[in-house]
Coordinates of C-alpha atoms in Angstrom, one line a residue:
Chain A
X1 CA 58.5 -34.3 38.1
X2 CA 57.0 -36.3 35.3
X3 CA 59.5 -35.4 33.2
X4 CA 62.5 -36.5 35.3
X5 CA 60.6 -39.7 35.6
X6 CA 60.5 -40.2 31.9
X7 CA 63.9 -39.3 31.8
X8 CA 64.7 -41.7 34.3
X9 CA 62.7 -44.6 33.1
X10 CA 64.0 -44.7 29.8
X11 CA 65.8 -48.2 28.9
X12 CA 68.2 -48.4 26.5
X13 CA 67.9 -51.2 23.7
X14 CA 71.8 -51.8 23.5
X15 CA 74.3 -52.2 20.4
X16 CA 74.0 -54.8 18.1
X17 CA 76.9 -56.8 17.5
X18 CA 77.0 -60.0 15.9
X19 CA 73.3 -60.4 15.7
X20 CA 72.6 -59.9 19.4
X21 CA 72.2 -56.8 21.7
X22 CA 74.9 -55.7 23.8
X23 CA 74.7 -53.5 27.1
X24 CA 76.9 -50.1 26.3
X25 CA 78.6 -47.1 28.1
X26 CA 79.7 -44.0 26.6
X27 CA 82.5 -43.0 29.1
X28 CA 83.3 -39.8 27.4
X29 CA 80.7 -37.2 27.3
X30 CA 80.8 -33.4 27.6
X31 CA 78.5 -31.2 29.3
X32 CA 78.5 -27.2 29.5
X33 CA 77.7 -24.1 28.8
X34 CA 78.3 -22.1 25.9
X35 CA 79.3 -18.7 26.9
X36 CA 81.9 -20.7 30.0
X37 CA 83.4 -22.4 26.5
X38 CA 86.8 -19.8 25.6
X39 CA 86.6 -17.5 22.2
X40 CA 88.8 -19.5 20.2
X41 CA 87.1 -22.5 21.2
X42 CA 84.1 -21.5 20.6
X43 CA 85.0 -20.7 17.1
X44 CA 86.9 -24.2 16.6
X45 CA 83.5 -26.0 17.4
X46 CA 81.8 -23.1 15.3
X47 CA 83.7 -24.1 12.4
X48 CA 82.9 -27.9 12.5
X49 CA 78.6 -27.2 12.7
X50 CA 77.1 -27.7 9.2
X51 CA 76.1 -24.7 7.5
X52 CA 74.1 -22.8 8.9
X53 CA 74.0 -24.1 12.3
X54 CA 77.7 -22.4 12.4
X55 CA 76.3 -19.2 12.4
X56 CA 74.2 -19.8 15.6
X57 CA 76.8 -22.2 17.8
X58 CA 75.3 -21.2 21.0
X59 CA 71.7 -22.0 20.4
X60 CA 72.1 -25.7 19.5
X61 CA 74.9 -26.2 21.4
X62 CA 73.2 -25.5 24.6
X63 CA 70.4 -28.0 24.4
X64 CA 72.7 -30.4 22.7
X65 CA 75.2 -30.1 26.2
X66 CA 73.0 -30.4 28.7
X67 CA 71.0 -33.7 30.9
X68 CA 67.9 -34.0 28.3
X69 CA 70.0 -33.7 25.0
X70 CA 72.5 -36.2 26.0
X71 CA 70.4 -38.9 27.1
X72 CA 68.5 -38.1 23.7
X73 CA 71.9 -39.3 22.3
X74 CA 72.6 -42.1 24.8
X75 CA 68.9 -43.5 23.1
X76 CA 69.9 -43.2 19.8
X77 CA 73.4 -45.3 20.3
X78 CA 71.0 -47.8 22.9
X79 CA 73.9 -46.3 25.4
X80 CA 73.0 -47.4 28.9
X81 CA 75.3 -45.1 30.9
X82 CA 77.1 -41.9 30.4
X83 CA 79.7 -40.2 31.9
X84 CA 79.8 -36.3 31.9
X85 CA 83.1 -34.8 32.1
X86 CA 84.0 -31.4 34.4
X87 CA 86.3 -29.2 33.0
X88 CA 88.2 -26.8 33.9
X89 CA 90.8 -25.8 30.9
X90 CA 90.1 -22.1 30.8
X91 CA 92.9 -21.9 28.3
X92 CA 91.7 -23.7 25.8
X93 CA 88.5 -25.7 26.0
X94 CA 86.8 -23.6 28.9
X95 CA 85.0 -24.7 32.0
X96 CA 82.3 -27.0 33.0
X97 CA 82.2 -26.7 36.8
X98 CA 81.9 -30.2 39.0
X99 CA 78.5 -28.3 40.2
X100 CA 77.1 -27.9 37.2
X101 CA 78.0 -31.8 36.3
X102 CA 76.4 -32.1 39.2
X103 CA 73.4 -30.8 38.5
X104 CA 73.0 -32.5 35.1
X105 CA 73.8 -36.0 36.5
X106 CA 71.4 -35.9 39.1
X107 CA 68.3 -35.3 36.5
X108 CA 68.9 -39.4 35.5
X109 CA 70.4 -42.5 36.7
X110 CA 71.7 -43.1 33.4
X111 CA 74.0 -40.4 34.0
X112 CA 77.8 -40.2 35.8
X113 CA 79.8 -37.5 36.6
X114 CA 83.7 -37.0 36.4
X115 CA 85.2 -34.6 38.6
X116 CA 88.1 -32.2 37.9
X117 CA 89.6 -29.3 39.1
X118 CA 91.7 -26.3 38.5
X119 CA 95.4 -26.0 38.1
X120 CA 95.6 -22.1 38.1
X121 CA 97.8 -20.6 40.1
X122 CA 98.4 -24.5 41.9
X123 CA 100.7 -22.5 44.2
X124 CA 98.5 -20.5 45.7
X125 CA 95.2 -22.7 45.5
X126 CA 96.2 -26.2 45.1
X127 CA 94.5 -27.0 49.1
X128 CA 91.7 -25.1 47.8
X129 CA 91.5 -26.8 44.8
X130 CA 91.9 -30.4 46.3
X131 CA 89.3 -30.0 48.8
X132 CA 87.0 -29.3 46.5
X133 CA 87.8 -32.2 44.5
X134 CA 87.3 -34.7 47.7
X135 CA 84.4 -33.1 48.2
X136 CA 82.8 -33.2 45.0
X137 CA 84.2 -37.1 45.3
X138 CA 81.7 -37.8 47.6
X139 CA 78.4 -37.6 45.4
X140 CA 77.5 -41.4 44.6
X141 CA 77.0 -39.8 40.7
X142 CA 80.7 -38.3 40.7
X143 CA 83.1 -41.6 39.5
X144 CA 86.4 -40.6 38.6
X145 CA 88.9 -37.8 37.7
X146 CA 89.0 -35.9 34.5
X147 CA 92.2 -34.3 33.9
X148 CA 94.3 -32.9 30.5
X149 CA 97.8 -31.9 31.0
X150 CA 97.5 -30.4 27.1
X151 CA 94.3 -28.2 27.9
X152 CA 95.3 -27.3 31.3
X153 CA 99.0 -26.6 30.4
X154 CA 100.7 -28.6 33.6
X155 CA 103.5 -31.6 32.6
X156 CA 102.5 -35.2 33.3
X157 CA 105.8 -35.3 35.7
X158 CA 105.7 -32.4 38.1
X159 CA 105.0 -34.0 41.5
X160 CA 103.6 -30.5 42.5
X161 CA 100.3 -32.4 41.5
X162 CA 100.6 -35.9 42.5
X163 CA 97.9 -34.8 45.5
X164 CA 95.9 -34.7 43.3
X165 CA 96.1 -39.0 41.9
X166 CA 96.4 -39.3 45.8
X167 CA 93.1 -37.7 46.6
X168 CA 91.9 -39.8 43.6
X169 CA 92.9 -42.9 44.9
X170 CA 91.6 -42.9 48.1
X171 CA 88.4 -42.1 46.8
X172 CA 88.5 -44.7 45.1
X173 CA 87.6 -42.9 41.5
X174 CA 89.6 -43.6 38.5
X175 CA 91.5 -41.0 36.6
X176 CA 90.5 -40.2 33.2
X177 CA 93.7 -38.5 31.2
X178 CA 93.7 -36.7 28.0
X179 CA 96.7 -38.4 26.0
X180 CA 97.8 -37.6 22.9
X181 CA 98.1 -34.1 21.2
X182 CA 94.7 -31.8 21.3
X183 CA 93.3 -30.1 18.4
X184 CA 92.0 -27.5 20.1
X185 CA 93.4 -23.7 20.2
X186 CA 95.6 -22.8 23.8
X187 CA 96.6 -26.6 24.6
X188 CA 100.4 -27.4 25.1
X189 CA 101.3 -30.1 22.3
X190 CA 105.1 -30.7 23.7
X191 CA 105.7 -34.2 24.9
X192 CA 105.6 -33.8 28.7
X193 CA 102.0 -32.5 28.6
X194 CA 100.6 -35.3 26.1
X195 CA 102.7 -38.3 26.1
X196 CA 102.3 -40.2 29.3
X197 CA 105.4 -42.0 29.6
X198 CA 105.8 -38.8 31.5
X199 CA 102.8 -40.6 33.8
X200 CA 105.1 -43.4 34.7
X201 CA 106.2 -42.3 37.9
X202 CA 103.5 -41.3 39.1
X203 CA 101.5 -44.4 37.8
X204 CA 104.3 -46.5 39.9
X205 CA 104.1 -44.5 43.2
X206 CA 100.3 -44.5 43.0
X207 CA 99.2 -48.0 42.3
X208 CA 95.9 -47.7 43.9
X209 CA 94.8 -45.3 41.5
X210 CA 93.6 -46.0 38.4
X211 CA 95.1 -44.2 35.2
X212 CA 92.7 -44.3 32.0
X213 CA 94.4 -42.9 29.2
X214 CA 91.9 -41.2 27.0
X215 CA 92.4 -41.3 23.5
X216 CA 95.0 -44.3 23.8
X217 CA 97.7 -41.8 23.1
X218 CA 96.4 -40.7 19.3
X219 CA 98.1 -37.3 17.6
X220 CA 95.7 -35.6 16.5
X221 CA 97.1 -32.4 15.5
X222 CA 99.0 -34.9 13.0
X223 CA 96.7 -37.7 12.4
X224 CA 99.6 -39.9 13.8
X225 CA 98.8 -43.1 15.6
X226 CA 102.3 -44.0 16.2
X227 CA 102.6 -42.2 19.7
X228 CA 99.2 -45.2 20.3
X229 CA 102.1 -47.8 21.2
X230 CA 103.4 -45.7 24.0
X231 CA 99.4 -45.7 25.5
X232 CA 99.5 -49.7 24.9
X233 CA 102.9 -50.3 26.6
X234 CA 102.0 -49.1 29.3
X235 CA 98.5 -50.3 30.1
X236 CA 100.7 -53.9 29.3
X237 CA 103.3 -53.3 32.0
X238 CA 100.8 -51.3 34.4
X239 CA 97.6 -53.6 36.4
X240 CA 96.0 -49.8 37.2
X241 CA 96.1 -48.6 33.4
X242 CA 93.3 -48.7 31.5
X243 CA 92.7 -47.4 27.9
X244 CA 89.9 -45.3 26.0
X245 CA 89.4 -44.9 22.0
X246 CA 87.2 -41.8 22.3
X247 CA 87.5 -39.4 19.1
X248 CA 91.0 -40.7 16.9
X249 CA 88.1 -42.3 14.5
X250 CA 85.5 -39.6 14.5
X251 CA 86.3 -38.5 11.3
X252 CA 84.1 -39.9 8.0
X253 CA 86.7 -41.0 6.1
X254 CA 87.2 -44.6 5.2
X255 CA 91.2 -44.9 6.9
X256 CA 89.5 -44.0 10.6
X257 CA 88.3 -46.8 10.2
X258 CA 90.6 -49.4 9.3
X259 CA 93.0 -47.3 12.0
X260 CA 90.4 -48.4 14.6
X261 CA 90.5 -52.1 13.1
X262 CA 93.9 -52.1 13.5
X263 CA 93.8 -50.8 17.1
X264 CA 91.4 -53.1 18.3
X265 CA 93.2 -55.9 16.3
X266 CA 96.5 -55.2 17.9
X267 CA 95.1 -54.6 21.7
X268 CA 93.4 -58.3 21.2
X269 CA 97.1 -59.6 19.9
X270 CA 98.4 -58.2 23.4
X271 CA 96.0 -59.3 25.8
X272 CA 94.5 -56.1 26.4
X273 CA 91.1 -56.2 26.0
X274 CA 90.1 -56.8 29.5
X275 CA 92.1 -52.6 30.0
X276 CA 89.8 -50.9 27.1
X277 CA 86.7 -48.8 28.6
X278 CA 84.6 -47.4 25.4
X279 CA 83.9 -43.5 24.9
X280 CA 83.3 -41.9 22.1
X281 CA 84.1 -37.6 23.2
X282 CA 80.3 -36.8 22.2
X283 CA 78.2 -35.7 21.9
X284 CA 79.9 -33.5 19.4
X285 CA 77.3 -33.4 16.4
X286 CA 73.3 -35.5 16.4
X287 CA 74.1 -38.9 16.4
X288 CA 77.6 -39.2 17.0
X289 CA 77.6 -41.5 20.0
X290 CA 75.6 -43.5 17.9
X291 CA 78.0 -43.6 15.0
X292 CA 81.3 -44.1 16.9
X293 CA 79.5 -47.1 18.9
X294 CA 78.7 -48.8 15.8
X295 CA 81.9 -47.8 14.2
X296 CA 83.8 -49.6 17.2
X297 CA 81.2 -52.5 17.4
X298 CA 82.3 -52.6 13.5
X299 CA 86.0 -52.3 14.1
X300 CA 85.5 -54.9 17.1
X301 CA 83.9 -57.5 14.8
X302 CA 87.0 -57.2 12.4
X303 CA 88.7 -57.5 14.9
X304 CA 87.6 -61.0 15.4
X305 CA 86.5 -59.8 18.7
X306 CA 83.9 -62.5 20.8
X307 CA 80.5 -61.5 22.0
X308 CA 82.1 -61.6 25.1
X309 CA 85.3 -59.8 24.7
X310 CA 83.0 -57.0 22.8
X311 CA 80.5 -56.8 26.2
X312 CA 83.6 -56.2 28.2
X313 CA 84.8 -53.3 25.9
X314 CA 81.7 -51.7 25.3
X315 CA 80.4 -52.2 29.5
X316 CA 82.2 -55.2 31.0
X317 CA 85.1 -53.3 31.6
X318 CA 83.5 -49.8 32.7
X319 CA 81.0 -51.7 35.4
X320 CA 84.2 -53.5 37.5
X321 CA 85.9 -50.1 37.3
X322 CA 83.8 -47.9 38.4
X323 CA 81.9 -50.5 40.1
X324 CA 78.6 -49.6 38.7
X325 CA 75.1 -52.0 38.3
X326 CA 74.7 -53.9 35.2
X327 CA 73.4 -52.1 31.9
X328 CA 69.5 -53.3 31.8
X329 CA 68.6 -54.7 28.6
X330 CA 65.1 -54.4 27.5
Chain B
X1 CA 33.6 -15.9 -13.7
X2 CA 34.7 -13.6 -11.3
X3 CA 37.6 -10.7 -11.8
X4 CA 39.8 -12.5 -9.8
X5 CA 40.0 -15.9 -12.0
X6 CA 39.8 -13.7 -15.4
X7 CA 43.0 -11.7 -14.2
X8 CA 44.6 -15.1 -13.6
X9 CA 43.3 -16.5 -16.6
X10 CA 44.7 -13.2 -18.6
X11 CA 48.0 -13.6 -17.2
X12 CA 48.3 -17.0 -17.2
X13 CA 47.8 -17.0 -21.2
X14 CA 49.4 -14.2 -22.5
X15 CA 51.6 -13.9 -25.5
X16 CA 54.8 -12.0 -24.0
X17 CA 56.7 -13.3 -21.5
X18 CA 56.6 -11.2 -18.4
X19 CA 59.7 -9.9 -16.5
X20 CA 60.8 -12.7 -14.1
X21 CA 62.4 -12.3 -10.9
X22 CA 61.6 -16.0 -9.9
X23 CA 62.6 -17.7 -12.7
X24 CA 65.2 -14.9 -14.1
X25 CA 65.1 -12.8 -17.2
X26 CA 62.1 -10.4 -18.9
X27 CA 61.4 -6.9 -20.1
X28 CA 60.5 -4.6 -17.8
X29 CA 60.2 -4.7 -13.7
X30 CA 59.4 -7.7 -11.3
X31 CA 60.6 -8.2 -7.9
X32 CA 60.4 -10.9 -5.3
X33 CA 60.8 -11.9 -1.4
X34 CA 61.6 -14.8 -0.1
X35 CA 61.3 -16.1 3.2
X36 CA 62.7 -19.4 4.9
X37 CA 65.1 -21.5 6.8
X38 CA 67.9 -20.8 6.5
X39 CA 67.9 -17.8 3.4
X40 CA 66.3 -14.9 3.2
X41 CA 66.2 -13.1 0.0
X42 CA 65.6 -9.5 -1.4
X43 CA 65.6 -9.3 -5.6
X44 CA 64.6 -6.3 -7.7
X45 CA 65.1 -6.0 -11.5
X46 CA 64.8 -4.1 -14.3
X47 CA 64.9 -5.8 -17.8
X48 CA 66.0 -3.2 -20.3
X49 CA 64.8 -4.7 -24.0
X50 CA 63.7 -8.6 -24.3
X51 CA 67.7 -9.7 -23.6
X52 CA 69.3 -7.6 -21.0
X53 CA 68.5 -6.2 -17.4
X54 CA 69.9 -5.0 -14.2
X55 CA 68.9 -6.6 -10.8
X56 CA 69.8 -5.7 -7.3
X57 CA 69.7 -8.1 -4.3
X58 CA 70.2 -8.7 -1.1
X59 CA 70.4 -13.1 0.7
X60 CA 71.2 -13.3 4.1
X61 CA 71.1 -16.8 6.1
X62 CA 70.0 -16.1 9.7
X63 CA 70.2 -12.9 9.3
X64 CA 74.1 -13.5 10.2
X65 CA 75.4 -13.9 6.7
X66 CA 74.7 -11.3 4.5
X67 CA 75.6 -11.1 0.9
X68 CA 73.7 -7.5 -1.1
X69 CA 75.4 -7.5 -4.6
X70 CA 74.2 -5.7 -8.0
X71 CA 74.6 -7.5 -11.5
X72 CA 73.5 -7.9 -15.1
X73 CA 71.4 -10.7 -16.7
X74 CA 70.5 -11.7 -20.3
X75 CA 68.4 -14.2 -21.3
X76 CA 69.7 -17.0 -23.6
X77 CA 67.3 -19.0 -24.8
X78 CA 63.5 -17.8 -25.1
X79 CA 60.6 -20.9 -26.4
X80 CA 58.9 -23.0 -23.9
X81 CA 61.7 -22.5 -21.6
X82 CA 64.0 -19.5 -21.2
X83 CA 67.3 -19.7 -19.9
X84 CA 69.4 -16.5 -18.4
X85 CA 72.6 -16.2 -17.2
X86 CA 73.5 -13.3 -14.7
X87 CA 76.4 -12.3 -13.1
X88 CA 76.7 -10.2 -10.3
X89 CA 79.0 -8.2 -8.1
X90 CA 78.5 -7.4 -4.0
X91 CA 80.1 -7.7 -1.1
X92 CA 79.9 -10.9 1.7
X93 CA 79.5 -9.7 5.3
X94 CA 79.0 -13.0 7.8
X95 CA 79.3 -12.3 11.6
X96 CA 80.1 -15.8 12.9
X97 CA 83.3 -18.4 13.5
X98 CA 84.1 -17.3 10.1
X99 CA 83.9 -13.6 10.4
X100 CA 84.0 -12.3 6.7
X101 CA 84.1 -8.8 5.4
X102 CA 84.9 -8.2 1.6
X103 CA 83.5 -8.3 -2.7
X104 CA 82.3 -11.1 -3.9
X105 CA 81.3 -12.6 -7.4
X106 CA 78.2 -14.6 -8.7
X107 CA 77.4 -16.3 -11.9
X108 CA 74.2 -18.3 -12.0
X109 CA 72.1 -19.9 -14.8
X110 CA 68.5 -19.9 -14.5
X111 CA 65.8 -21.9 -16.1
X112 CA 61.7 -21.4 -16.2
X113 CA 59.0 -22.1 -17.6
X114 CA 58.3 -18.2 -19.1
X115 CA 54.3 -18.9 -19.2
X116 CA 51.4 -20.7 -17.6
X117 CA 49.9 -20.3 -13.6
X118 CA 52.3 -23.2 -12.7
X119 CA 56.0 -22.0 -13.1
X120 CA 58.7 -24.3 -12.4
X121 CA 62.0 -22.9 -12.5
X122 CA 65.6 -24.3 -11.5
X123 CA 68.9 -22.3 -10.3
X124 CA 72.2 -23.0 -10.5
X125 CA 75.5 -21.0 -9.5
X126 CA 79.3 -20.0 -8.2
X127 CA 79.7 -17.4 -5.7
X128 CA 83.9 -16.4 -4.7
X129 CA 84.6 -14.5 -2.2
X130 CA 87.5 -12.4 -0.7
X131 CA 88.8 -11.2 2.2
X132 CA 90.9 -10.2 5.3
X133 CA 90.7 -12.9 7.7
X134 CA 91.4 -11.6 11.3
X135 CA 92.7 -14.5 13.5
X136 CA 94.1 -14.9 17.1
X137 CA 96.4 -17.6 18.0
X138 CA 96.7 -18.3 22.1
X139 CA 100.9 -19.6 22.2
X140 CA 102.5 -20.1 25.5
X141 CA 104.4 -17.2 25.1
X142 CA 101.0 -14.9 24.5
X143 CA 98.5 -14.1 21.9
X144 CA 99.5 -13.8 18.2
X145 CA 97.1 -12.2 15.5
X146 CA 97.6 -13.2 12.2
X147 CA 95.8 -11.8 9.2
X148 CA 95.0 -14.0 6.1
X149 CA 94.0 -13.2 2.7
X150 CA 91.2 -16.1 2.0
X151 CA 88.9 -16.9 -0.4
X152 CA 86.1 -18.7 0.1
X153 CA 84.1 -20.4 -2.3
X154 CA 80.2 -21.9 -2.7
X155 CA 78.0 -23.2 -4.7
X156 CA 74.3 -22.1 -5.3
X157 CA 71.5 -24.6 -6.2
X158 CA 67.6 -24.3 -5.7
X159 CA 64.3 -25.4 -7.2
X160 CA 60.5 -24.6 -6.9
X161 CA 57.4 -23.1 -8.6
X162 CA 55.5 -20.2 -8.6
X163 CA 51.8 -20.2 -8.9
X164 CA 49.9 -17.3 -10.2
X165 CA 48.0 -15.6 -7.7
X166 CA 46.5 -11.8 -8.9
X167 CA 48.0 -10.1 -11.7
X168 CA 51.1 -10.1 -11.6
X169 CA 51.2 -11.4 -8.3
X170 CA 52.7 -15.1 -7.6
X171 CA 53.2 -17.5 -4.8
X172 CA 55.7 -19.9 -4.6
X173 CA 57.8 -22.6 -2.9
X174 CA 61.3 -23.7 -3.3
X175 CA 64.3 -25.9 -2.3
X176 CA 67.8 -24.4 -1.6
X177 CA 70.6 -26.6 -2.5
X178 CA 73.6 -24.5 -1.7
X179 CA 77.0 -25.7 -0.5
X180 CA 79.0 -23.1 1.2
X181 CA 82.6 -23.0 1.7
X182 CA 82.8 -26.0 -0.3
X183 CA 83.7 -29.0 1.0
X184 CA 82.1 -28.1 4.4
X185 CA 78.9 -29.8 4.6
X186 CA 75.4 -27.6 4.2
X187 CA 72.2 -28.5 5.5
X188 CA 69.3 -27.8 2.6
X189 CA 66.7 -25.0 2.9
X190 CA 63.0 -24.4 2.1
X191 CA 61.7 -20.9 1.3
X192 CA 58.2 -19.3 0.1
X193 CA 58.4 -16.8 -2.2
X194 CA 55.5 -13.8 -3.2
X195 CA 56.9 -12.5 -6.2
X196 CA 55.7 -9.5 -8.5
X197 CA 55.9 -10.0 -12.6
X198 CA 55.4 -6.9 -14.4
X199 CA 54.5 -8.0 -17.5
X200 CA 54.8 -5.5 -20.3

């Protein structure tokens, strides 16, 4: 019990930007278990550990993915707020059940959950499968929808599923999409599954739903941004699309980031910095969050961004979407 | 003075240079363990005359990746310092993300102080390795296995000392420097070492 307080007391110190302290949230977190991640998965993560923490995945994966290891990593970024993903991609990524997101969330009230659901055999179970999704809807700590057409191999444009923005809708929770192409083993790369121009009807019939394009449309099975303009159209023409930069800068090398410069530059020339909600996709590796925050707080302040235009990208935004209290500064 | 501190002091000053496992090279037997995060190391050698030996070995990290290989050494340069070269042969077994099964090559060059209680000694090398790479692709239209002839290459590096303890009896600590599968990144490693010198 003294624990969970601890846990819950915690403050984060925020991100510094310009010489003062900003409130943050990471919107793109994953949870899980090790042994529910698939084989090939398991060996794509495997193979991005340091030596020698490859040989052992599962060890210090599993304290890295659950409640207490995140919120170590929300601290070390001065995160304020998280948001754990479910999952349910047993093709490619594996499963992190809205239960045990749950479960995790409910250990801090630094932590939010994003529902999802399964798309197996949608035929059979899709009543099934929506229920449960209301269901799990109606925790305060579950926020939104986490879907990915590419993990969970169903097209952007089959209507079979567009229960599934309605349920999200009236629930009032934003949907989270995986955009862009997936590095990981067993996802579908072809366009229908990844680009979401193939969204737009369903964006138009449901415009009570929100649609957050994760990733802001980024290729990353060929480290090609120019699908990224398809992701910004959109969010231009559309009031109830948003846009995430989670992951398309993760990598160390100098280009990621003048690519997320350039992104940040071009989404200020358009007017759309009031539609970007931060995430980073950790917690990936110790002190990622961290990194990608001040790699976008970085980018931002190239940018030319304000201190105002950055608190909306890195909180401002995330708090009116999903309606949550203010980050608490220190 | 005790018989403990006038077997050190006899070791520690005598003429011919011992047989090294530690620090590499030396007539005669000497053998070390050594024990750490994340190697694990096995060495046994034989030095035939005052140039050339045979070792055998056996590294693993984590118990996971497992690397036993057999090899020759000869020592190059022999005064304050001696420097040896080895190169060995063995196989690379690694049950992991990167399952590997197949031979593998060495060559290192070794430096030590030959002489004295306090030994520091430095290791440097290249390790290749071959092999069949088993892999399974998940398409849409089902699973596809592909196998891959792969090499894999790393680099060895570590430092420490050895401290004379009984005999020929040492203790030591050390640093491990490797890179494996170059250009993937490698966290370093400690290691403590109890090593036997048979000096002849």
């Amino acid at each position: 019990m003294f624990f969970m307080m601890l846990l819950s007391c915690s403050k984060p110190s925020g991100v510094l930007y310009r010489e003062q302290i900003l409130p943050a949230i990471d919107m793109h977190l994953h949870t899980g278990q090790w042994n529910k991640i698939s084989e090939q998965s398991q060996d794509f993560l495997a193979s991005r550990f340091p030596f020698p923490f490859g040989l052992t995945p599962d060890a210090l994966s599993e304290s890295a993915l659950v409640a207490n290891g995140i919120l170590k990593e929300l601290d070390k970024g001065g995160l304020g707020y998280g948001f754990l993903f479910a999952v349910y991609a047993p093709r490619s990524v594996g499963v992190a059940t809205n239960e045990f997101v749950l479960q995790q969330v409910q250990t801090s009230d630094r932590l939010y959950g994003l529902s999802s659901l399964s798309v197996e055999e949608w035929d059979v179970y899709k009543d099934v499968q929506l229920n449960a999704l209301e269901k799990s809807l109606e925790s305060n700590q579950m926020i939104g929808v986490k879907l990915a057409h590419t993990h969970q191999n169903f097209r952007m444009d089959d209507a079979d599923y567009y229960d599934i923005y309605r349920v999200a809708g009236m629930a009032a929770a934003p949907v989270y999409i995986h955009t862009g192409s997936s590095p990981f083993p067993g996802t579908n790369p072809a366009p229908p599954y990844t680009d979401p121009r193939y969204l737009e009807e369903a964006i138009q019939l449901y415009p009570d739903t929100d649609f957050i394009l994760g990733h802001m449309c980024y290729d990353f099975i060929n480290e090609d941004r120019t699908p990224m303009q398809n992701c910004f159209d959109l969010a231009e023409k559309y009031e109830n699309v948003w846009l995430e930069p989670s992951a398309f800068a993760s990598n160390r090398a100098e280009n990621s980031e003048a690519l997320l410069q350039d992104v940040y530059a071009e989404l200020k020339e358009r007017g759309l910095i009031g539609k970007i909600i931060y995430g980073s996709d950790g917690p990936q590796r110790p002190g990622f969050a961290d990194q990608y925050a001040q790699k976008n707080a970085q980018a931002m302040q190239g940018a030319d961004y304000s201190i105002e235009e950055a608190t909306q990208v890195l909180s401002g935004n995330a708090i009116q979407l999903f309606q949550l209290p203010e980050v608490e500064l220190p | 003075m005790n018989m403990l501190a006038i077997s050190l002091l006899s070791f520690a000053l005598a003429k011919q240079p011992a047989a090294d496992s530690i620090g590499g090279g030396g007539e005669g037997f000497a053998g070390h363990l050594k024990t750490g995060f994340p190697w694990q190391e096995f060495h046994i050698q034989y030095g035939w005359n005052k140039k050339w030996g045979g070792m055998l070995q056996t590294q693993t990290a984590l118990f996971k990746r497992w690397q036993p290989s057999m090899g020759v050494f000869r020592i190059w340069h022999e005064k304050s310092w001696r420097i040896t070269g080895s190169f060995l042969g063995g196989w690379l077994l690694e049950d992991s993300a990167y399952p590997w099964n197949g031979p593998s090559i060495e060559a290192r060059l070794q430096a030590a102080k030959p002489y004295g209680t306090f030994r520091p000694w430095v290791l440097l090398g290249t390790k290749h390795s071959f092999g069949w790479v088993r892999t399974e692709i998940q398409t849409q239209s089902g699973l596809l296995t592909e196998h891959d002839a792969q090499s894999e290459w790393s680099l060895t590096g570590s430092m420490g000392f050895s401290a004379a303890v009984y005999r020929g009896i040492e203790a030591g600590l050390g640093l491990d420097f490797p890179w494996i599968r170059v250009p993937s990144i490698t966290i370093p490693g400690i290691h403590l070492s109890l090593s036997y010198r048979g000096a002849k």
